[in-house]
mmCIF file of C-alpha atoms in Angstrom:
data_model
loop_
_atom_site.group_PDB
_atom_site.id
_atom_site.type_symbol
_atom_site.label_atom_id
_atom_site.label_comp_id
_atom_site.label_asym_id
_atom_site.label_seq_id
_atom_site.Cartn_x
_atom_site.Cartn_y
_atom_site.Cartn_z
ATOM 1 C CA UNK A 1 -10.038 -19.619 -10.648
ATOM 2 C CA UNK A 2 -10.884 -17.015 -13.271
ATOM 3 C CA UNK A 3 -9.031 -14.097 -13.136
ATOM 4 C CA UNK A 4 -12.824 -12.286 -12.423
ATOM 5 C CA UNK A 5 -13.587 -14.151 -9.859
ATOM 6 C CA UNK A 6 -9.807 -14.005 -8.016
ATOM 7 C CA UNK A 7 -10.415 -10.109 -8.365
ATOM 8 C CA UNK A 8 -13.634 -9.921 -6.921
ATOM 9 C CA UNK A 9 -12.762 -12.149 -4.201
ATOM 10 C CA UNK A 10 -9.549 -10.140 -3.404
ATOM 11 C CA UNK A 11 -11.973 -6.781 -2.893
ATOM 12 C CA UNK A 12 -14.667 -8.739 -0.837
ATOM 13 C CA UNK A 13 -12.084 -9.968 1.788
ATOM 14 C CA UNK A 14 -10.205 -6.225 2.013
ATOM 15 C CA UNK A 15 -13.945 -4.833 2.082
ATOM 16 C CA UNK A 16 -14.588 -7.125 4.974
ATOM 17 C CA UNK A 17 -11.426 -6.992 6.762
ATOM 18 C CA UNK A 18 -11.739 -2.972 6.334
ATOM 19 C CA UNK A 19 -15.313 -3.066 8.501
ATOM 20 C CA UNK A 20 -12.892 -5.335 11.255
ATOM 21 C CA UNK A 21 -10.793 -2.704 11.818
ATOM 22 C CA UNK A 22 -11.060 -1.128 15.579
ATOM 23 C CA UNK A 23 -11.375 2.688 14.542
ATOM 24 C CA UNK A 24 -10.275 3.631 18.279
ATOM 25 C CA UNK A 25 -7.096 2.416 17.292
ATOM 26 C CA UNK A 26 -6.773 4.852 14.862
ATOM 27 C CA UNK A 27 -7.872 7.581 16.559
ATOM 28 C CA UNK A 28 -5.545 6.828 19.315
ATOM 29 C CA UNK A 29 -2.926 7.094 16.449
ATOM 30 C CA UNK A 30 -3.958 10.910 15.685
ATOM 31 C CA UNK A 31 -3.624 11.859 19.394
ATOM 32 C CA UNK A 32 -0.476 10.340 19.842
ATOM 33 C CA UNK A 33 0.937 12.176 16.458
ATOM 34 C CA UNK A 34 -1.060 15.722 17.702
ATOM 35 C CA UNK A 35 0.586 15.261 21.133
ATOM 36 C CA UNK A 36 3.411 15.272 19.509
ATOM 37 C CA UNK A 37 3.384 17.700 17.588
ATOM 38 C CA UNK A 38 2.396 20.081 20.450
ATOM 39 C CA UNK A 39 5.854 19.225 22.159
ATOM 40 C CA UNK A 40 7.525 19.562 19.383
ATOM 41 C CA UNK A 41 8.194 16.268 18.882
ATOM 42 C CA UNK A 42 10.486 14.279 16.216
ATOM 43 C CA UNK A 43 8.056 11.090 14.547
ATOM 44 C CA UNK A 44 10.465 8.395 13.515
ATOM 45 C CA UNK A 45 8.663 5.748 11.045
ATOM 46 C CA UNK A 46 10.278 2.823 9.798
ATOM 47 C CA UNK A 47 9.330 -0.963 7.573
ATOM 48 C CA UNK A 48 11.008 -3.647 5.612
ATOM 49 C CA UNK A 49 10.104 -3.928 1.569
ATOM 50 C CA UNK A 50 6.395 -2.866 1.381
ATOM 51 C CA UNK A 51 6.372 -1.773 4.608
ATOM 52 C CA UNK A 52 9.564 0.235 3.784
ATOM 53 C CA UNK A 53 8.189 2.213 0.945
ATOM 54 C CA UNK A 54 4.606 2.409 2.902
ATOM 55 C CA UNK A 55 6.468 4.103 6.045
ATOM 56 C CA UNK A 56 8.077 6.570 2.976
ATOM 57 C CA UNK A 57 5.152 7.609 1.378
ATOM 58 C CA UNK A 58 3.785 8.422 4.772
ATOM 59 C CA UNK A 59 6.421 10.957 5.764
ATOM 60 C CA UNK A 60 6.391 12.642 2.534
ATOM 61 C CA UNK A 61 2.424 12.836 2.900
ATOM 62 C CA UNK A 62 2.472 14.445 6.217
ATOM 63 C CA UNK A 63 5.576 15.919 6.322
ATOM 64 C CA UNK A 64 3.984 18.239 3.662
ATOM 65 C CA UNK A 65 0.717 18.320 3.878
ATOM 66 C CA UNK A 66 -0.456 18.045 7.556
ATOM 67 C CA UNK A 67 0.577 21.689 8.697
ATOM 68 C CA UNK A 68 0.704 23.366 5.065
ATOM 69 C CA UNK A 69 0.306 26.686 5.682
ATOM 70 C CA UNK A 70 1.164 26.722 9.437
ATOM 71 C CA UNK A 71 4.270 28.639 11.114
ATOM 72 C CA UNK A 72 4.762 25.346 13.675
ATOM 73 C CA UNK A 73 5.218 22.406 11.234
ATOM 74 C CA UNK A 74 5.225 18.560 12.057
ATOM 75 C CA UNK A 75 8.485 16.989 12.202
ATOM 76 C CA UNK A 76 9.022 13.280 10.705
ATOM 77 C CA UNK A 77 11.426 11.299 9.259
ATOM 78 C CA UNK A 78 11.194 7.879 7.290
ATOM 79 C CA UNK A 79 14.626 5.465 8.694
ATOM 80 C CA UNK A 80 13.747 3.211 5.537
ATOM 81 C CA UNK A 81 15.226 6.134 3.512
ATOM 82 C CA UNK A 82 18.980 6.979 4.362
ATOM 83 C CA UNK A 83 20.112 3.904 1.779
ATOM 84 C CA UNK A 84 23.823 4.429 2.217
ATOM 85 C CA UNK A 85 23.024 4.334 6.088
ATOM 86 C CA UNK A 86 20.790 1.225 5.923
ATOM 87 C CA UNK A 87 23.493 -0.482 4.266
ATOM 88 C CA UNK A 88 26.631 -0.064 6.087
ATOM 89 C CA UNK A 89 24.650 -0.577 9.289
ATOM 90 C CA UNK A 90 23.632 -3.861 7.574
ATOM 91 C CA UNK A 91 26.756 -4.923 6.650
ATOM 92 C CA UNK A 92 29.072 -3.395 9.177
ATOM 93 C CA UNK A 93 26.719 -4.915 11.989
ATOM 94 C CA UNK A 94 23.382 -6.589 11.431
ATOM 95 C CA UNK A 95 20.619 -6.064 9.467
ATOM 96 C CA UNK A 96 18.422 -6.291 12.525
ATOM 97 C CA UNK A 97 20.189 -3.037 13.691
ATOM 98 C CA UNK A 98 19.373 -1.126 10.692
ATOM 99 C CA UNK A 99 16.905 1.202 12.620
ATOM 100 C CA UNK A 100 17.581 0.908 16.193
ATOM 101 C CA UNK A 101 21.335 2.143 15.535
ATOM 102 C CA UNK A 102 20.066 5.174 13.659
ATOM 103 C CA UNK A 103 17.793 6.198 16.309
ATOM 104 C CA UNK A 104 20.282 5.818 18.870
ATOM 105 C CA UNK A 105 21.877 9.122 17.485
ATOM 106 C CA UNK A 106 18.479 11.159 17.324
ATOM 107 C CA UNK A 107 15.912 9.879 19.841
ATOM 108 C CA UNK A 108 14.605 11.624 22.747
ATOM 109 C CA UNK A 109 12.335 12.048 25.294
ATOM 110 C CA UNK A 110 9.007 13.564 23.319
ATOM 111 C CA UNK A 111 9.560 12.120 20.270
ATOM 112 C CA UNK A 112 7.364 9.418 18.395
ATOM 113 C CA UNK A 113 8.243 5.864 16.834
ATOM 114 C CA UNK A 114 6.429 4.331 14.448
ATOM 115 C CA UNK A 115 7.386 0.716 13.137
ATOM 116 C CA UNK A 116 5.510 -0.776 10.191
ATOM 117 C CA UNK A 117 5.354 -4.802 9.852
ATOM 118 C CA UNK A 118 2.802 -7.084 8.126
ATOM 119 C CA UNK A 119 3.793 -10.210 10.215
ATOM 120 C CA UNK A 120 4.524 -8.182 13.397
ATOM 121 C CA UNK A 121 7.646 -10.262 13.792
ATOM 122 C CA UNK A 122 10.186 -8.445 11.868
ATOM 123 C CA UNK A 123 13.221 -8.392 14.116
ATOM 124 C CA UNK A 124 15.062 -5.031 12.971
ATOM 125 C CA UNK A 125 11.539 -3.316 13.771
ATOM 126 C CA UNK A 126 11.116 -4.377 16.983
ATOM 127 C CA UNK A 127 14.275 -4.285 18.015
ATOM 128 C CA UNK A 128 13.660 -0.156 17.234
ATOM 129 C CA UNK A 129 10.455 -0.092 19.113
ATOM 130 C CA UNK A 130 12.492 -1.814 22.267
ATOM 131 C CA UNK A 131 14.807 1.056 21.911
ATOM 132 C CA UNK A 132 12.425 3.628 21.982
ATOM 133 C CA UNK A 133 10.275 2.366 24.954
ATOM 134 C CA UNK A 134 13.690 2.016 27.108
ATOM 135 C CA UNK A 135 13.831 5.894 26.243
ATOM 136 C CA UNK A 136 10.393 6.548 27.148
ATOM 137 C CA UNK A 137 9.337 7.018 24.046
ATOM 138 C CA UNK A 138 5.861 6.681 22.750
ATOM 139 C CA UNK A 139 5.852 3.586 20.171
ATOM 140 C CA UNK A 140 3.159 2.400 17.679
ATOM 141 C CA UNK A 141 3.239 -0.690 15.505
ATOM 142 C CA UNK A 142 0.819 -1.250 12.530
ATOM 143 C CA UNK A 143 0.458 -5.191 11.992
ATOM 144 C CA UNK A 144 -1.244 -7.634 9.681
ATOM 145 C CA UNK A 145 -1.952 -11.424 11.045
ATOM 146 C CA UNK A 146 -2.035 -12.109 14.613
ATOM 147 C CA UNK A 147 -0.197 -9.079 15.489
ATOM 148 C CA UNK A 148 2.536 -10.591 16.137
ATOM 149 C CA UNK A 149 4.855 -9.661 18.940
ATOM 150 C CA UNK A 150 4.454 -6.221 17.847
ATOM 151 C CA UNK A 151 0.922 -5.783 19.269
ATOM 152 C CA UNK A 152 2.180 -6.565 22.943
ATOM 153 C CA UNK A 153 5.164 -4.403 23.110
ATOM 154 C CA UNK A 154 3.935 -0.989 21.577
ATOM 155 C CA UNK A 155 1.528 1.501 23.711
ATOM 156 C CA UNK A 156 -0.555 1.511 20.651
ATOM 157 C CA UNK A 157 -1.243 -1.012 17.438
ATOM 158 C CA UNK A 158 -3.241 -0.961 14.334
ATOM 159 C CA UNK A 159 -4.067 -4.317 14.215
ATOM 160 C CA UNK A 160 -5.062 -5.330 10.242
ATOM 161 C CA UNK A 161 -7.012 -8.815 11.016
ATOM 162 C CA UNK A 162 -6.361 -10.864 8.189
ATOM 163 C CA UNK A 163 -4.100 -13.853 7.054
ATOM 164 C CA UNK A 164 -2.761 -11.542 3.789
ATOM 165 C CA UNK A 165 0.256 -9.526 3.681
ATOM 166 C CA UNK A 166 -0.888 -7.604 0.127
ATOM 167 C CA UNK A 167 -4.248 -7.133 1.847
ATOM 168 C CA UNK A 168 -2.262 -5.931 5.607
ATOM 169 C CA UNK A 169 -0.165 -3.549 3.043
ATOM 170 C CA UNK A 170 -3.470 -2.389 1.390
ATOM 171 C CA UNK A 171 -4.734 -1.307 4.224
ATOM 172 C CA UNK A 172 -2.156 -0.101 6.274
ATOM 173 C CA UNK A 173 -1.862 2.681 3.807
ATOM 174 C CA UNK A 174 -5.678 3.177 3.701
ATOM 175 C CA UNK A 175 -5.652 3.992 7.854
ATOM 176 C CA UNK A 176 -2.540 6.117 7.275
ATOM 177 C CA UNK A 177 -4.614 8.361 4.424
ATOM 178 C CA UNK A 178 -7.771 8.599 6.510
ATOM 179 C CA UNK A 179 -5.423 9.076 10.117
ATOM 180 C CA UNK A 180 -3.951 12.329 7.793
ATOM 181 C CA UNK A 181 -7.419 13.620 6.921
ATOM 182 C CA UNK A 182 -8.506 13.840 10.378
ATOM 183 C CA UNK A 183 -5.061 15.409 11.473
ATOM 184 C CA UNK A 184 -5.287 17.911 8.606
ATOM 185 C CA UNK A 185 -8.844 18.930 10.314
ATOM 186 C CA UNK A 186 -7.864 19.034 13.644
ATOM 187 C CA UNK A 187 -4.562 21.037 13.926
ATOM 188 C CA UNK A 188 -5.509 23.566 11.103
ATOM 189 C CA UNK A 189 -7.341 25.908 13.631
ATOM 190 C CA UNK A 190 -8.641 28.191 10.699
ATOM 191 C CA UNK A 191 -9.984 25.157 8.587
ATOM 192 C CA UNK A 192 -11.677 27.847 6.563
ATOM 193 C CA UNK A 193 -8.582 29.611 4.963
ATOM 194 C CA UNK A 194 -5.713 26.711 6.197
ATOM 195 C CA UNK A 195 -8.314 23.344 4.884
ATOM 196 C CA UNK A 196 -9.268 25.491 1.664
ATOM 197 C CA UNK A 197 -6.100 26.563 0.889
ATOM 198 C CA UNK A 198 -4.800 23.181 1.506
ATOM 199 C CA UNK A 199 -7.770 21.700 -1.292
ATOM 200 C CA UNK A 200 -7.113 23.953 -3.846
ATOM 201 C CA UNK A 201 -3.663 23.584 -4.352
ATOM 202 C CA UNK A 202 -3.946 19.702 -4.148
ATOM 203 C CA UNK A 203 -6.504 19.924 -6.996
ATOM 204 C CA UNK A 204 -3.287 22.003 -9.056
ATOM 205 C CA UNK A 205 -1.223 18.676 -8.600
#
C-alpha cells in the first residue's frame, strides 16, 4: 500500500466512523458535567497510555477554559497525573488499583467519574467506575470496539464504533473538544461579554 493511499484510507474510515457516532450520547455527557457543576461537584477522569494523556489534556482544557471568567468554576481532576501516586499504588498493590485507591480518599456523593478506554476492558478503569457507582456516583466511560464491558456498567458511554484504537483515540478527543464548545455556550450566561472574552484571549495564545 502506498503511503497515499494508507493516508487517505485512514481519513475515510475516521470520516465515516465520525457520522456513526450517536450525538445523544454526547449531549448526555454535557448534562451530566453541567449537573455537576451546579452541585458543585468534583469530575474525576482517568485512562491508560493514550487514554492517559487524552483524560490529561481534557482536564487542563476545561479546567481552564469552561468557566473562564466566572466566580463558580468547574472542578476536575485528571488520576492519570499524580505519577509518584500511580506508582507506589502500582507497586505497593496492583496496578489495577491505580485509580480506584485514589478515589477512595476523595469521592463523594455529587461528584462525577469519567474513565477513558479504547478496548473498554481495561481492568484498573473499571475497577474505578465499580467504585464510584457503589458510591452513587454518576460514571461515564468513552470506548472504542464493542464497548467492551465498559458500555454496560456506566450510566452513560460514548461508544466510538470501530475496530481501531488510533482511530477510538482520534476521536475520543474530537467528542471531548466539541462536548467543551457546547459547555462553554451553555454555562456562560452572558455569552456576549463571558464567550467574547473567552475568543479573544484564545486568539493571544
Amino acid at each position: 500500500m502506498s503511503g497515499h493511499k494508507h493516508y487517505t484510507d485512514y481519513f475515510k474510515q475516521v470520516s465515516e466512523t465520525l457520522n456513526k457516532i450517536n450525538v445523544s450520547e454526547l449531549e448526555a455527557v454535557s448534562r451530566a458535567i453541567i449537573d455537576c457543576y451546579k452541585r458543585d461537584g468534583m469530575i474525576y477522569i482517568f485512562g491508560n497510555g493514550g487514554s492517559s494523556a487524552t483524560a490529561s489534556h481534557v482536564a487542563g482544557d476545561y479546567l481552564k477554559g469552561i468557566t473562564f471568567g466566572l466566580d463558580k468554576r468547574l472542578k476536575i481532576i485528571c488520576l492519570s497525573d499524580n505519577t509518584p501516586g500511580l506508582m507506589a499504588i502500582a507497586n505497593d498493590i496492583s496496578y489495577d488499583d491505580i485509580f480506584s485507591e485514589q478515589l477512595k480518599s476523595f469521592i463523594k456523593p455529587g461528584d462525577l467519574a469519567i474513565g477513558i478506554s479504547g478496548s473498554g476492558n481495561s481492568e484498573n478503569v473499571l475497577k474505578a467506575l465499580k467504585l464510584a457507582k457503589d458510591k452513587k456516583v454518576e460514571t461515564i466511560a468513552l470506548a472504542g470496539y464493542s464497548g467492551g464491558k465498559a458500555k454496560s456498567l456506566v450510566d452513560i458511554c460514548i461508544h466510538i464504533p470501530v475496530n481501531d484504537m488510533e482511530m477510538t483515540e482520534d476521536l475520543h478527543l474530537l467528542c471531548f473538544h466539541a462536548i467543551k464548545q457546547n459547555l462553554i455556550k451553555t454555562i456562560n450566561t452572558n455569552q456576549d461579554s463571558l464567550g467574547g472574552k473567552y475568543d479573544q484571549r484564545m486568539k493571544e495564545c
